[in-house]
Structures are given as structure tokens and as C-alpha cells.
Coordinates of C-alpha atoms (C1' of nucleotides) in Angstrom, one line a residue:
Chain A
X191 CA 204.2 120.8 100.5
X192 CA 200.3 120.2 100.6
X193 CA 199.5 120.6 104.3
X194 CA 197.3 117.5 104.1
X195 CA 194.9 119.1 106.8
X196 CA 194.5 121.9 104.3
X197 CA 194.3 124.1 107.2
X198 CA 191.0 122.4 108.4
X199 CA 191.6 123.0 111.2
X200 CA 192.2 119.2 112.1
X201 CA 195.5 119.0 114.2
X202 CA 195.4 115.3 113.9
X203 CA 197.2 115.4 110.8
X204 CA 201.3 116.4 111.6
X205 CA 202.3 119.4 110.3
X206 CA 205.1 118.3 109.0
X207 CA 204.3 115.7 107.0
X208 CA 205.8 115.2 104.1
X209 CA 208.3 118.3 104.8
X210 CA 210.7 116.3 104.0
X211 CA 210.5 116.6 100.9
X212 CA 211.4 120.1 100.3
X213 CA 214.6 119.2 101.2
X214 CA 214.7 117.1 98.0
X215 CA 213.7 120.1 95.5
X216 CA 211.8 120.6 93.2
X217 CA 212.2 116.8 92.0
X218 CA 209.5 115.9 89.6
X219 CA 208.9 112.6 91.0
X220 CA 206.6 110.9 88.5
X221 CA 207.8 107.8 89.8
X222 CA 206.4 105.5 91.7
X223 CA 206.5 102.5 93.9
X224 CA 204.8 100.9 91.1
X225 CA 207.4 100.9 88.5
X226 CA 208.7 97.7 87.8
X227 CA 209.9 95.7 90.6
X228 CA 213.2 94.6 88.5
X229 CA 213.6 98.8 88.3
X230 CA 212.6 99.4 91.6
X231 CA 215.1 96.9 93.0
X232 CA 218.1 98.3 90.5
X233 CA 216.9 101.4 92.0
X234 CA 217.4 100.4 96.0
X235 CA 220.3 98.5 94.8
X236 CA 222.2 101.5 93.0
X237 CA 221.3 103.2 96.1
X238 CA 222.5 100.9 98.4
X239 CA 225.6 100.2 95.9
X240 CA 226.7 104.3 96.4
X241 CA 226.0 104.0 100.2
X242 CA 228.0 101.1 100.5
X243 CA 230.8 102.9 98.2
X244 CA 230.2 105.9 100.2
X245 CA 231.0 103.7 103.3
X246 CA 233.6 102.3 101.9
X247 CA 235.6 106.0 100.8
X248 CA 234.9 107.3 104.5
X249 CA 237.3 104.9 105.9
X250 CA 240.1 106.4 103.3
X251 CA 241.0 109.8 104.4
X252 CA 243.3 110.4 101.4
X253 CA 239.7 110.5 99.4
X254 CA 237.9 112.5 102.0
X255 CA 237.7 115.4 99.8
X256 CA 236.3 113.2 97.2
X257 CA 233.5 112.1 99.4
X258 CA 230.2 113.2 98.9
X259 CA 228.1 114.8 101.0
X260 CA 227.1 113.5 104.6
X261 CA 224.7 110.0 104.0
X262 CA 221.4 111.8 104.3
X263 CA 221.8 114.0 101.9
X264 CA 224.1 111.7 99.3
X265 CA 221.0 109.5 99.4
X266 CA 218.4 112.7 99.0
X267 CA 220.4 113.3 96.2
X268 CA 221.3 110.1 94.9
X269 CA 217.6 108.9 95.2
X270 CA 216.8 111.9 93.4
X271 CA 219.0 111.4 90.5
X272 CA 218.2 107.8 90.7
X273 CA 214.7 108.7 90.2
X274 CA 215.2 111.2 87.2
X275 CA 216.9 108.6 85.6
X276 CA 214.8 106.0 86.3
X277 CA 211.7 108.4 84.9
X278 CA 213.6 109.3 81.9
X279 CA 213.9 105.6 81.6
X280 CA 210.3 105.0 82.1
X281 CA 210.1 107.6 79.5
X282 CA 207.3 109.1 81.8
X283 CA 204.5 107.1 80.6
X284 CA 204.3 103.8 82.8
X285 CA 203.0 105.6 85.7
X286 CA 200.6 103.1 86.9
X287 CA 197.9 104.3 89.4
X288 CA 197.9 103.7 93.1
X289 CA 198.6 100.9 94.9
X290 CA 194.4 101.9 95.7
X291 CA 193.2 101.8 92.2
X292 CA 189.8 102.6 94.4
X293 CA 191.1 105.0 96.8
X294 CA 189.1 107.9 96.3
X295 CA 191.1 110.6 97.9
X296 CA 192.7 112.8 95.4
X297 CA 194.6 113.9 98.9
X298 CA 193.7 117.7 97.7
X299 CA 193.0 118.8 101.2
X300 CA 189.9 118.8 101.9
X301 CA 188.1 119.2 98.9
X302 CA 188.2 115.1 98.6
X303 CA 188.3 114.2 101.8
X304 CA 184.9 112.8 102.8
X305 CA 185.9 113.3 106.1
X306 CA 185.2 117.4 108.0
X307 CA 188.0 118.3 110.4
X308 CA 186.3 116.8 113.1
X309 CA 185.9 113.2 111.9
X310 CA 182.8 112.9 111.0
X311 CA 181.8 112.3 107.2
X312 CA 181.1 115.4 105.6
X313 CA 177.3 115.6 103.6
X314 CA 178.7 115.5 100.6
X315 CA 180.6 112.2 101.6
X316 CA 177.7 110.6 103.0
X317 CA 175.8 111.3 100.3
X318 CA 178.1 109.6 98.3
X319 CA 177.9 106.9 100.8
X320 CA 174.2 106.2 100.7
X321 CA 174.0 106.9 96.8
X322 CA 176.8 103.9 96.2
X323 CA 174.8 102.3 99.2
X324 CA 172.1 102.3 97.0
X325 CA 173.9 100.8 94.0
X326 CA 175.1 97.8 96.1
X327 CA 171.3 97.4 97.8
X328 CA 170.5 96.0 94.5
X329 CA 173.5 93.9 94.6
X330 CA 173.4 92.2 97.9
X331 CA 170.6 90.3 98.9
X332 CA 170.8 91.2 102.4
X333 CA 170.6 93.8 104.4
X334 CA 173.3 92.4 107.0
X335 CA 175.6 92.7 103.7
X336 CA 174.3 96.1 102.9
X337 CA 175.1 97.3 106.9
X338 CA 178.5 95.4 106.2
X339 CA 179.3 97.4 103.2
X340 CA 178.1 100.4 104.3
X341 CA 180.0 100.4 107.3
X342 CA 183.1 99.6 105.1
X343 CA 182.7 102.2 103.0
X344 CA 182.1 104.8 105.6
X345 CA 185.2 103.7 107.5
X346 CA 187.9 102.6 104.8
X347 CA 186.8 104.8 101.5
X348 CA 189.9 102.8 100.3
X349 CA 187.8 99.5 99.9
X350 CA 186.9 99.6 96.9
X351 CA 183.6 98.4 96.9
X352 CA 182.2 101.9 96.0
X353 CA 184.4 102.2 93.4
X354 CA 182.0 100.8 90.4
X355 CA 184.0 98.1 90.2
X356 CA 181.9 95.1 88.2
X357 CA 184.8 92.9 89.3
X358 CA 184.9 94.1 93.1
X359 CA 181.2 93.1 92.9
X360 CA 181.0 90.4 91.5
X361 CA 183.9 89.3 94.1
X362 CA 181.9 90.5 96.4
X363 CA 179.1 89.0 95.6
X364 CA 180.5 85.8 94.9
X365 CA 183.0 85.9 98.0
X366 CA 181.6 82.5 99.0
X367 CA 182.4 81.1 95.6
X368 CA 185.9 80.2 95.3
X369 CA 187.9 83.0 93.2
X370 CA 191.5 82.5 92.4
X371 CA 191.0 86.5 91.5
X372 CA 193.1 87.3 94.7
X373 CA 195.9 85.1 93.3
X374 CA 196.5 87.2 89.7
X375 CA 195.7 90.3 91.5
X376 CA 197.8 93.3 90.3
X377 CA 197.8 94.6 93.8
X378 CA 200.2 94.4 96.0
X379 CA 200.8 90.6 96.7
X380 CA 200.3 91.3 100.6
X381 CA 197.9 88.1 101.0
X382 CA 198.6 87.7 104.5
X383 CA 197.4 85.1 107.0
X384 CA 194.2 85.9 108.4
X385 CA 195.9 85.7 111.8
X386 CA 198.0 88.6 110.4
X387 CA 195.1 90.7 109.1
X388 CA 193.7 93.1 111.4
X389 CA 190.4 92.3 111.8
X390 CA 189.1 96.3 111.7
X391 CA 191.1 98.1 109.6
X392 CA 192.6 97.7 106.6
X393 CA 196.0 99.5 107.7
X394 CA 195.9 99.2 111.5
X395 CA 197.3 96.1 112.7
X396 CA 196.3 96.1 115.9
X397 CA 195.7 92.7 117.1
X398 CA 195.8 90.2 114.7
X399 CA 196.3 87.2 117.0
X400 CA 192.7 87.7 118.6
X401 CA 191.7 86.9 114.9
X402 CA 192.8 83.4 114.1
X403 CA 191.7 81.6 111.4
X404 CA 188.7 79.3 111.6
X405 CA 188.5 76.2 109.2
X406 CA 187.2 77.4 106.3
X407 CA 183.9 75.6 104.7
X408 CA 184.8 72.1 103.4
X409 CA 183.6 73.6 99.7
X410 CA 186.1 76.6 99.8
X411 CA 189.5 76.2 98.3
X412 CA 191.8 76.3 100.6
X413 CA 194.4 78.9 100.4
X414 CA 196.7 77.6 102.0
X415 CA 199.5 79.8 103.7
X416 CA 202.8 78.7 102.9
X417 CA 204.1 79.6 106.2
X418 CA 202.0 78.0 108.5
X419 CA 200.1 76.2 106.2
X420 CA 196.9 76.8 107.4
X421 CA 194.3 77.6 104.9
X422 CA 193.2 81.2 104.0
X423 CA 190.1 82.1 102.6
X424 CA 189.6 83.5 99.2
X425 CA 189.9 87.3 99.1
X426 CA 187.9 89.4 96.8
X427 CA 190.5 90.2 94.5
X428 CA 189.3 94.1 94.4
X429 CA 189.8 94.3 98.0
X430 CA 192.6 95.5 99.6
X431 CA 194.2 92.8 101.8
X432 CA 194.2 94.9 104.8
X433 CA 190.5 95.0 104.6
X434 CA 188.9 93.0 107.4
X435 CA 186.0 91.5 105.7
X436 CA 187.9 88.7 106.4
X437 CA 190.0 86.6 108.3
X438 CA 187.5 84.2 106.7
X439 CA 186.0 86.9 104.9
X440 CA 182.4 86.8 104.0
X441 CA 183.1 83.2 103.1
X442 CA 184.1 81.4 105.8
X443 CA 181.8 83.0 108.3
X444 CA 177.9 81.9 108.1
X445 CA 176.4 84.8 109.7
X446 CA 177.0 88.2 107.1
X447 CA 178.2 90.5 109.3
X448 CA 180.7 87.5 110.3
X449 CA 183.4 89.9 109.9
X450 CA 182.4 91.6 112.8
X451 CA 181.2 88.7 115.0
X452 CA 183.5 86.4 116.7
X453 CA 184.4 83.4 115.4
X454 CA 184.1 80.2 116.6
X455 CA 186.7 79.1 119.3
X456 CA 188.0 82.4 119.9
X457 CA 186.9 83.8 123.3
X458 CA 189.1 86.6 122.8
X459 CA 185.8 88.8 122.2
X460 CA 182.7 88.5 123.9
X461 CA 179.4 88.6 122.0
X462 CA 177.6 91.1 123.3
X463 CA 173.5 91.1 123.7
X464 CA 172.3 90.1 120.1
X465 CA 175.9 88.6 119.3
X466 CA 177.4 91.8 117.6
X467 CA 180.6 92.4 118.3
X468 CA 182.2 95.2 116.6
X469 CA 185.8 95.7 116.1
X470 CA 186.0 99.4 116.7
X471 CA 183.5 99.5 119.3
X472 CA 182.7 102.8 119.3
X473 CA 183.2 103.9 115.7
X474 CA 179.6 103.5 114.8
X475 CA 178.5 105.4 118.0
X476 CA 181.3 108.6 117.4
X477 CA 180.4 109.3 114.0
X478 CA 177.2 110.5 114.0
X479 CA 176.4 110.3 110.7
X480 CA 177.0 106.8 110.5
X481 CA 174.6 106.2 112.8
X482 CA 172.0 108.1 112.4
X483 CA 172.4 106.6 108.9
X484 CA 172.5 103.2 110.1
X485 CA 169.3 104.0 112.4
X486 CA 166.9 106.0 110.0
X487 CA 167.5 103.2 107.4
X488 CA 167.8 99.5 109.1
X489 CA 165.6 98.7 111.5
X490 CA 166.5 98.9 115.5
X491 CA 167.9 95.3 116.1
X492 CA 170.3 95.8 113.3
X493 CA 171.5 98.9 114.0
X494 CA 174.6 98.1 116.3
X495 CA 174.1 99.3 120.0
X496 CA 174.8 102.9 120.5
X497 CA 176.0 102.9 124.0
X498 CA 179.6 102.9 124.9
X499 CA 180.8 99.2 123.9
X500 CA 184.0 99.9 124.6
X501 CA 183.2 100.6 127.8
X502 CA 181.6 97.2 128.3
X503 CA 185.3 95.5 128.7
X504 CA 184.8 94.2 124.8
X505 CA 188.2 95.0 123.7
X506 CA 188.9 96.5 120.6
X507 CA 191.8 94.5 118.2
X508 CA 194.0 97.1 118.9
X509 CA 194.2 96.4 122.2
X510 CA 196.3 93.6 123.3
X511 CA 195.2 92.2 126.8
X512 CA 198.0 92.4 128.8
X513 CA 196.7 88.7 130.3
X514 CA 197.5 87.3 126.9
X515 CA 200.7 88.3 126.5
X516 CA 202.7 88.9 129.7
X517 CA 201.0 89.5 133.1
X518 CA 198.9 86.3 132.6
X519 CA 199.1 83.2 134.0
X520 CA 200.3 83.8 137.3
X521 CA 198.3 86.7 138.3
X522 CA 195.4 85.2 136.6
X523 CA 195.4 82.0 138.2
X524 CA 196.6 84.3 141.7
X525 CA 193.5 86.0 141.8
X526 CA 191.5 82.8 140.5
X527 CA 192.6 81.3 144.0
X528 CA 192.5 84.3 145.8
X529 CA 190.3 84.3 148.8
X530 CA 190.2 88.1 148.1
X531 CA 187.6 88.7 145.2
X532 CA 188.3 92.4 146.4
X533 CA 192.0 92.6 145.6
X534 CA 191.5 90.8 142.6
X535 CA 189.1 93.4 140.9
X536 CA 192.1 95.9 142.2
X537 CA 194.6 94.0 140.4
X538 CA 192.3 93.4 137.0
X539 CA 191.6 97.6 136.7
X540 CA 195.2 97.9 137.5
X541 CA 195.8 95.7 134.3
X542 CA 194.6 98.0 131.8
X543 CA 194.5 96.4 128.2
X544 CA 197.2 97.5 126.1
X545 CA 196.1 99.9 123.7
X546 CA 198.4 100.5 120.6
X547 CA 199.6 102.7 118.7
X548 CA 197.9 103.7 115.7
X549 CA 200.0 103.0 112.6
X550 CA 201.8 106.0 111.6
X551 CA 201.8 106.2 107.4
X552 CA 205.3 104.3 107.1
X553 CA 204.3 101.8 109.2
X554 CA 201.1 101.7 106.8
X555 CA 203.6 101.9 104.4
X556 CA 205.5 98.8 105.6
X557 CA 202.7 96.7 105.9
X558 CA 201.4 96.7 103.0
X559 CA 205.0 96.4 101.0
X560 CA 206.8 94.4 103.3
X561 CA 205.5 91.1 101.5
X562 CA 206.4 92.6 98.3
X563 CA 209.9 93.3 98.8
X564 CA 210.5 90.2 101.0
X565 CA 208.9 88.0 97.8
X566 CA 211.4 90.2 95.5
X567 CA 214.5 89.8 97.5
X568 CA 215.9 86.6 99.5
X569 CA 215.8 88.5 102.4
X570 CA 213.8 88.1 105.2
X571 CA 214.7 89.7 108.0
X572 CA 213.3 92.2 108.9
X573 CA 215.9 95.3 109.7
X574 CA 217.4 94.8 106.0
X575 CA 213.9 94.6 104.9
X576 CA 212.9 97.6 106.3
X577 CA 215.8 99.8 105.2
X578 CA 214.5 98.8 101.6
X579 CA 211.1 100.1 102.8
X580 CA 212.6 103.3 104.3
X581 CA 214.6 103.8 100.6
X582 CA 211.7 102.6 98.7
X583 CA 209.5 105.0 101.0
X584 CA 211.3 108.3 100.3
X585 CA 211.6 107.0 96.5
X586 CA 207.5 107.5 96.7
X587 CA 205.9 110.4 95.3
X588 CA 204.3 113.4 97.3
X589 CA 201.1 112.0 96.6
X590 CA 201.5 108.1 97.1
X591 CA 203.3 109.2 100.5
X592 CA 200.4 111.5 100.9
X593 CA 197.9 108.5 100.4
X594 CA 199.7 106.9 103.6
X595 CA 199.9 109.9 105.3
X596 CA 195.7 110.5 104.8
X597 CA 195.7 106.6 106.1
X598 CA 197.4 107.6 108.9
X599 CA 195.5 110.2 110.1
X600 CA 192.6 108.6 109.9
X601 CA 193.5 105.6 111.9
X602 CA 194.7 108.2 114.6
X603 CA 191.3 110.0 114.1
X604 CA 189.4 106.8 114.6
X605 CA 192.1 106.1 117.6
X606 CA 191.4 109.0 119.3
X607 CA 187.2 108.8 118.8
X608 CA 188.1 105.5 120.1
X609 CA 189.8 106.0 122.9
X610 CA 189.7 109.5 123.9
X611 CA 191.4 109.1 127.2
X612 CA 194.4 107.5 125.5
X613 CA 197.9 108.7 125.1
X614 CA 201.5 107.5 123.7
X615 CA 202.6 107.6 126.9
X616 CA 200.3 104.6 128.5
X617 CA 202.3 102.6 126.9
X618 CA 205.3 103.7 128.2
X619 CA 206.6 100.6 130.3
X620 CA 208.0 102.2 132.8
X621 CA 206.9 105.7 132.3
X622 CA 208.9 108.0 130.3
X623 CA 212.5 108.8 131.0
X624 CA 212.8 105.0 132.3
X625 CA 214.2 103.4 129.6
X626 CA 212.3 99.8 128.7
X627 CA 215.3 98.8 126.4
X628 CA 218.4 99.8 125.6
X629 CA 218.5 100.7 122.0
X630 CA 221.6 101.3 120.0
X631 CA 223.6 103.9 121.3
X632 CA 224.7 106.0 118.1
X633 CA 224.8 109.6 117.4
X634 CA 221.8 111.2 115.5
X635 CA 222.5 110.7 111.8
X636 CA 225.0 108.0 112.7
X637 CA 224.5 104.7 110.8
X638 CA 225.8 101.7 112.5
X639 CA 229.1 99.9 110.8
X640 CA 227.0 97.0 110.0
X641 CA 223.9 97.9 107.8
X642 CA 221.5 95.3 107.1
X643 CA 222.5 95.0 103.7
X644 CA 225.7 95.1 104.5
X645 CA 224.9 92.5 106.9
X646 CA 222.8 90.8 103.8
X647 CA 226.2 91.2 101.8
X648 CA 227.9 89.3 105.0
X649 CA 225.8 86.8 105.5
X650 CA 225.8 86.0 101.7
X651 CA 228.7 86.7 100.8
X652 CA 229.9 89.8 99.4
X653 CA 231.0 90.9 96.2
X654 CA 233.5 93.4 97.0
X655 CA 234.2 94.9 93.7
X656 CA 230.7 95.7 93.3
X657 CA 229.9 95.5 96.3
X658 CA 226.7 93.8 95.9
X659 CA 224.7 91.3 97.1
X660 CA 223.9 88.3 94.7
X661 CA 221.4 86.5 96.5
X662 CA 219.0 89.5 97.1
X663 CA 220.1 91.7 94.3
X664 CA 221.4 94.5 96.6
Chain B
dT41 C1' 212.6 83.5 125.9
dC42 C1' 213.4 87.9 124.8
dA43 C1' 216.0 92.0 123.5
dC44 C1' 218.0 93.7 119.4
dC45 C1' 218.1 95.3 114.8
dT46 C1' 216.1 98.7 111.2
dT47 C1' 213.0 102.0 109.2
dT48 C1' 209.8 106.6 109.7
dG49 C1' 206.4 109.0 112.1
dA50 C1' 203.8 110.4 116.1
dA51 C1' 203.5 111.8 120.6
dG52 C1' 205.1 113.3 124.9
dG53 C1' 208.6 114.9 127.9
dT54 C1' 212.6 118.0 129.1
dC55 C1' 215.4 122.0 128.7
Chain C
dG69 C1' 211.1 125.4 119.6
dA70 C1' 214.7 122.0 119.6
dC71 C1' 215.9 117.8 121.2
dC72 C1' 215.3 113.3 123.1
dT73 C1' 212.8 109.0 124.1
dT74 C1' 209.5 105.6 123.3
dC75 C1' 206.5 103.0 120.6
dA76 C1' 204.2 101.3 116.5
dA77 C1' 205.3 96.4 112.6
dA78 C1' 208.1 92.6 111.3
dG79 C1' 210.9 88.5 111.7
dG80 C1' 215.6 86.8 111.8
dT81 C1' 219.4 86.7 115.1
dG82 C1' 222.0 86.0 119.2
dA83 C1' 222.6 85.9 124.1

DNA sequence: TCACCTTTGAAGGTC
DNA sequence: GACCTTCAAAGGTGA
């Protein structure tokens, strides 16, 4: 399978991606996530159907022989099969594009990527970059919205705001203007809460909480969440949902670069000198062709500082401060009453903020489809949920997996520019070996008794003879 | 309130 | 190098 580094020389991207896969063939998956949800769902549901049945002949021994194979590979196969009949169903021709109709990775390694093994945008990209800058200059009337885009382009080439895209403009443009485009969009229906979209990055969740929604403009329709019920922005209907230029968007925030400045009530994030916060710090700084673009072509006070802002204390959305979430009140308010300014600094650079993990490209994966598949099925939580994601994820093809997998690498690229000195392991509680949780307790390969669909089929009541689950079609 | 569940992948540690 | 462990997201569930 396509080493996605393409040999590089970037040993950010795991080797073994999408390996997997050759243990499924030479399958010619022309299918894709983006069949038909009705077919995708009679898809997970045969699959889920022959698990169950395969379940349910492993507890006869009499029919041992009859079994098939051991689960991983009944399901390699059975997904396979699945799929070949589902594409001779689909007749081959409704093969709709990628989830990223503006995604402009045609993950051949390296010969796509705008991005040289080391991170940094390669000439050709930037060109690119500053040539569709140069289309949009004439679009925006701003230069703060030119920086904005820019900067979005440079760092998510899956925005598609490059992408020639009248309509992305135009929703652009008009982001302020209410749009109910984001309501018929074709894209995956993953209009989250602003409090649940990451701030930075389209994929990387880091912290969404520091992110909360802001009350939208009186003259903005008020999408309202039907969750919380707090009112979401409009979202440029071209625009991936992941992509920060919003909790509030461009709408909801007076100043243009309001995406990247804090919001009202929200100390979370200091302003820094000149009120620019940035959500990945240092991203503008590391690549160095970002900024040296941003410098030769905006003028000094617009160009974001260059100096180490995550070095400042302004914490990235990825990290979560550990005052916010566990360690705080008491120590907080210990050291506010401490006598001892001394022991107090000790204890705040003891409490390190909590860095995540970058998304790895199923957890992109999730993210993006979890809404999907929880507005498809009755089910909500999130273990049955997931195992549809997991099925759904291996029912992808090499190069819509690849597309998560580029994601991926990316965000742990950026990660690592980011925070250089960070590993896995700081976020060990405990430090490794010392267990933070027991987990299940199961042998590799070993399913537990009580699958989340099963658990589905439980809770809703199960159809034995089929062996299927009414309420959420599994 | 919080661990658990459940998925895959990445990372780090151990042997 | 193989194997193991932990964590990343998510939200319902149960102790």
C-alpha cells in the first residue's frame, strides 16, 4: 500500500498505515462512505447480522466445523464481500467524491502534498497559496480577512476556500449574512456546537470547552443547537465544520481575525500585546514560509508576533489546563492564600497544562462521522456508535482512509512544531506501567460477550431470528 | 462524580 | 521486532 510519506523521508507519517489492508486483497474497493446511508447501514447491519450469527454458532460446538473463520478475518472477509456486492449494486457509478469535495491532496505521496518532509509548505504549494491568495484579495475587502484566509489555507488545505468555489465565496463573503447553505449542505451533517468545534483545527479537537459560544449578533439567525439549545452561528456551507473560522465564525465576532481572538467572557486565553491571540501559537512562527509570507506582504502590526507565544503561558486549545479540569480549586485557592508566593510558583510549574494527543486519522475519522451515524441510527451511545465507525472505517477505501491518514499526520506535524518537547507519555497519569484505569481485561482479539450492538439489540429488544435490531436498524 | 465501554492508531516502554 | 499499555473522542451507563 502507498506509503503515504512516499519515502520523504518524513517519519511522522506511521509506516504502517493503512497495511491493513493488504490483508484484505486485492479488493477493488470503489466504495465509499459516501454511498447511500440506507446502503451503508444495510451494510454495517449485514455485518453486524453475520457477527452476531457468528456469535451465536460459537456457542454450538456441534457446528464448530461450520464456523467461519476467527471474527477478524470473517469480518475482513465479510466486509469485503459486503462491499463487492454492494459495488456491483451501486453498479460502480455512484461513487461520489470525498467527504472534502475541496481537499486538494490526491494523497499521491508527495507529488500533492503541499507540504516537504519537514513541514514546511513546499514552493510549489506556496505558490499556490499566494496565487489563490490573490484571487480572494479581490474578494475580501480586508486585509485582516486576507491574513485569515491565508492562514487557513496554508494550515488546513482542506478548507475549501481555495478551491474556486463561487459558493464557498460567496459564503464566505457573506458569512455575516444569514445562509441556511450549512443546513442543505451535502457534507457530512457534523454541525456541531461551537463549544464542540476546535477552535484551530478542523480535525483536532483539542479543547473545545475554552471555545464557548458567545451570543451571536441580534441580526443573525440563530442556529439553534438542539442539544443545548444555545444558538450556533451560520457556517459557510463550503466549509468543513471542523474548520475554526468559527465558533461564531466570521459572523459573530466583530473584529476579522475574531476567529483567532478571544471572545468576550472567556478568560481562558489571554490577549496578548495588540490583542492577537492565536490558537496554534507557534504555527505561524515554525513555518517559515508562512511567515516570511505573512511579513513581506502585510505590514509589521499585522503580521502575528514571531517570538515564542507559546512560550508566553497562552495556551494552545489543545491543551487543557489541568486547573480547569481537576487540580483546581483547592490548590488554586491554596496558593491564592498562601503566605508562600515561592511555593506557589513551584506548585503552578509543577502543574504543567495538559497537552493532548493529536487526533490519530480514526479519531479524525470519528469526529467527523460520529454525527452522521448517530442521526442515522437511534443510537447514541457512544461504544455501539463507535463500533459502527470502526466497521464503517475499514469499509473506507485506501484513499478516503488515506485522506484521514494525511490529516493525521499533519495534525501530529503541527503537534510536534508545536510542542517539540512533548511526548505520549506526559500524559501518562501515573507514568507508564502504572495503570490509570483498569480496562477490560480480555485476550487480544477477544470480543467481549456483550457487544454494543448486541447491547443495542438488548436494550431494544432483540429480534432473535434475525437477530437484528429494529430501533437502530442493526 | 467518575470509571467504563468501544473503536483505531500513535507512541512509548519492556523483553 | 513483537508485544503491551496508555491515550486520544464521544456520550450513555452504572456504581
Amino acid at each position: 500500500m502507498p506509503q503515504l510519506n512516499g519515502g520523504g523521508g518524513d517519519d511522522l507519517g506511521a509506516n504502517d498505515e493503512l497495511i491493513s489492508f493488504k490483508d484484505e486483497g486485492e479488493q477493488e474497493e470503489k466504495i465509499s462512505e459516501n454511498s447511500s446511508a440506507e446502503r451503508d447501514l444495510a451494510d454495517v447491519k449485514s455485518s453486524l447480522v453475520n457477527e452476531s450469527e457468528t456469535n451465536q454458532n460459537s456457542s454450538s460446538d456441534s457446528e464448530a466445523e461450520r464456523r467461519p473463520p476467527p471474527r477478524s478475518e470473517s469480518f475482513r472477509d465479510k466486509s469485503r464481500e459486503s462491499l463487492e456486492e454492494a459495488a456491483k449494486r451501486q453498479d460502480g457509478g455512484l461513487f461520489k467524491g470525498p467527504p472534502y469535495p475541496g481537499y486538494p491532496f490526491i494523497m499521491i505521496p508527495d507529488l500533492t502534498s503541499p507540504y516537504l518532509p519537514n513541514g514546511s509548505l513546499s514552493p510549489t504549494a506556496r505558490t499556490l497559496h499566494i496565487q489563490s491568495g490573490s484571487t480572494h484579495y479581490s474578494a475580501y475587502k480586508t486585509i485582516e480577512h486576507q491574513i485569515a484566509i491565508q492562514y487557513l489555507q496554508m494550515k488546513w488545505p482542506l478548507l475549501d476556500v481555495q478551491a474556486g468555489s463561487l459558493q464557498s465565496r460567496q459564503a464566505l463573503k457573506d458569512a455575516r449574512s444569514p445562509s441556511p447553505a450549512h443546513i442543505v449542505s451535502n457534507k457530512v451533517p457534523v454541525v456541531q456546537h461551537p463549544h464542540h468545534v476546535h477552535p484551530l483545527t478542523p480535525l483536532i479537537t483539542y479543547s473545545n470547552e475554552h471555545f464557548t459560544p458567545g451570543n451571536p449578533p441580534p441580526h443573525l439567525p440563530a442556529d439553534v443547537d438542539p442539544k443545548t439549545g444555545i444558538p450556533r452561528p451560520p457556517h459557510p456551507p463550503d466549509i468543513s465544520p471542523y474548520y475554526p473560522l468559527s465558533p461564531g465564525t466570521v459572523g459573530q465576532i466583530p473584529h476579522p481575525l475574531g476567529w483567532l481572538v478571544p471572545q468576550q467572557g472567556q478568560p481562558v486565553y489571554p490577549i496578548t500585546t495588540g490583542g492577537f491571540r492565536h490558537p496554534y501559537p507557534t504555527a505561524l512562527t515554525v513555518n517559515a514560509s508562512m511567515s516570511s509570507f505573512l511579513s513581506s506582504r502585510f505590514p509589521p502590526h499585522m503580521v502575528p508576533p514571531h517570538h515564542t507565544l507559546h512560550t508566553t503561558g497562552i495556551p494552545h486549545p489543545a491543551i487543557v489546563t489541568p486547573t480547569v479540569k481537576q487540580e483546581s480549586s483547592q490548590s488554586d485557592v491554596a496558593s491564592l492564600h498562601s503566605s508562600k508566593h515561592q511555593d506557589s510558583k513551584k506548585e503552578e510549574e509543577k502543574k504543567k497544562p495538559h497537552i493532548k494527543k493529536p487526533l490519530n486519522a480514526f479519531m479524525l475519522y470519528m469526529k467527523e462521522m460520529r454525527a452522521k451515524v448517530v442521526a442515522e441510527c437511534t443510537l447514541k451511545e457512544s461504544a455501539a456508535i463507535n463500533q459502527i465507525l470502526g466497521r464503517r472505517w475499514h469499509a473506507l477505501s485506501r484513499e478516503e482512509q488515506a485522506k484521514y491518514y494525511e490529516l493525521a499526520r499533519k495534525e501530529r506535524q503541527l503537534h510536534m512544531q508545536l510542542y517539540p518537547g512533548w511526548s505520549a507519555r506526559d500524559n501518562y497519569v501515573g507514568g507508564y506501567g502504572k495503570k490509570k484505569k483498569r480496562k477490560r481485561d480480555k485476550q487480544p482479539g477477544e470480543t467481549n460477550d456483550l457487544s454494543a450492538p448486541k447491547k443495542c439489540r438488548a436494550r431494544f429488544g432483540l429480534d432473535q431470528q434475525n437477530n437484528w435490531c429494529g430501533p437502530c436498524s442493526l
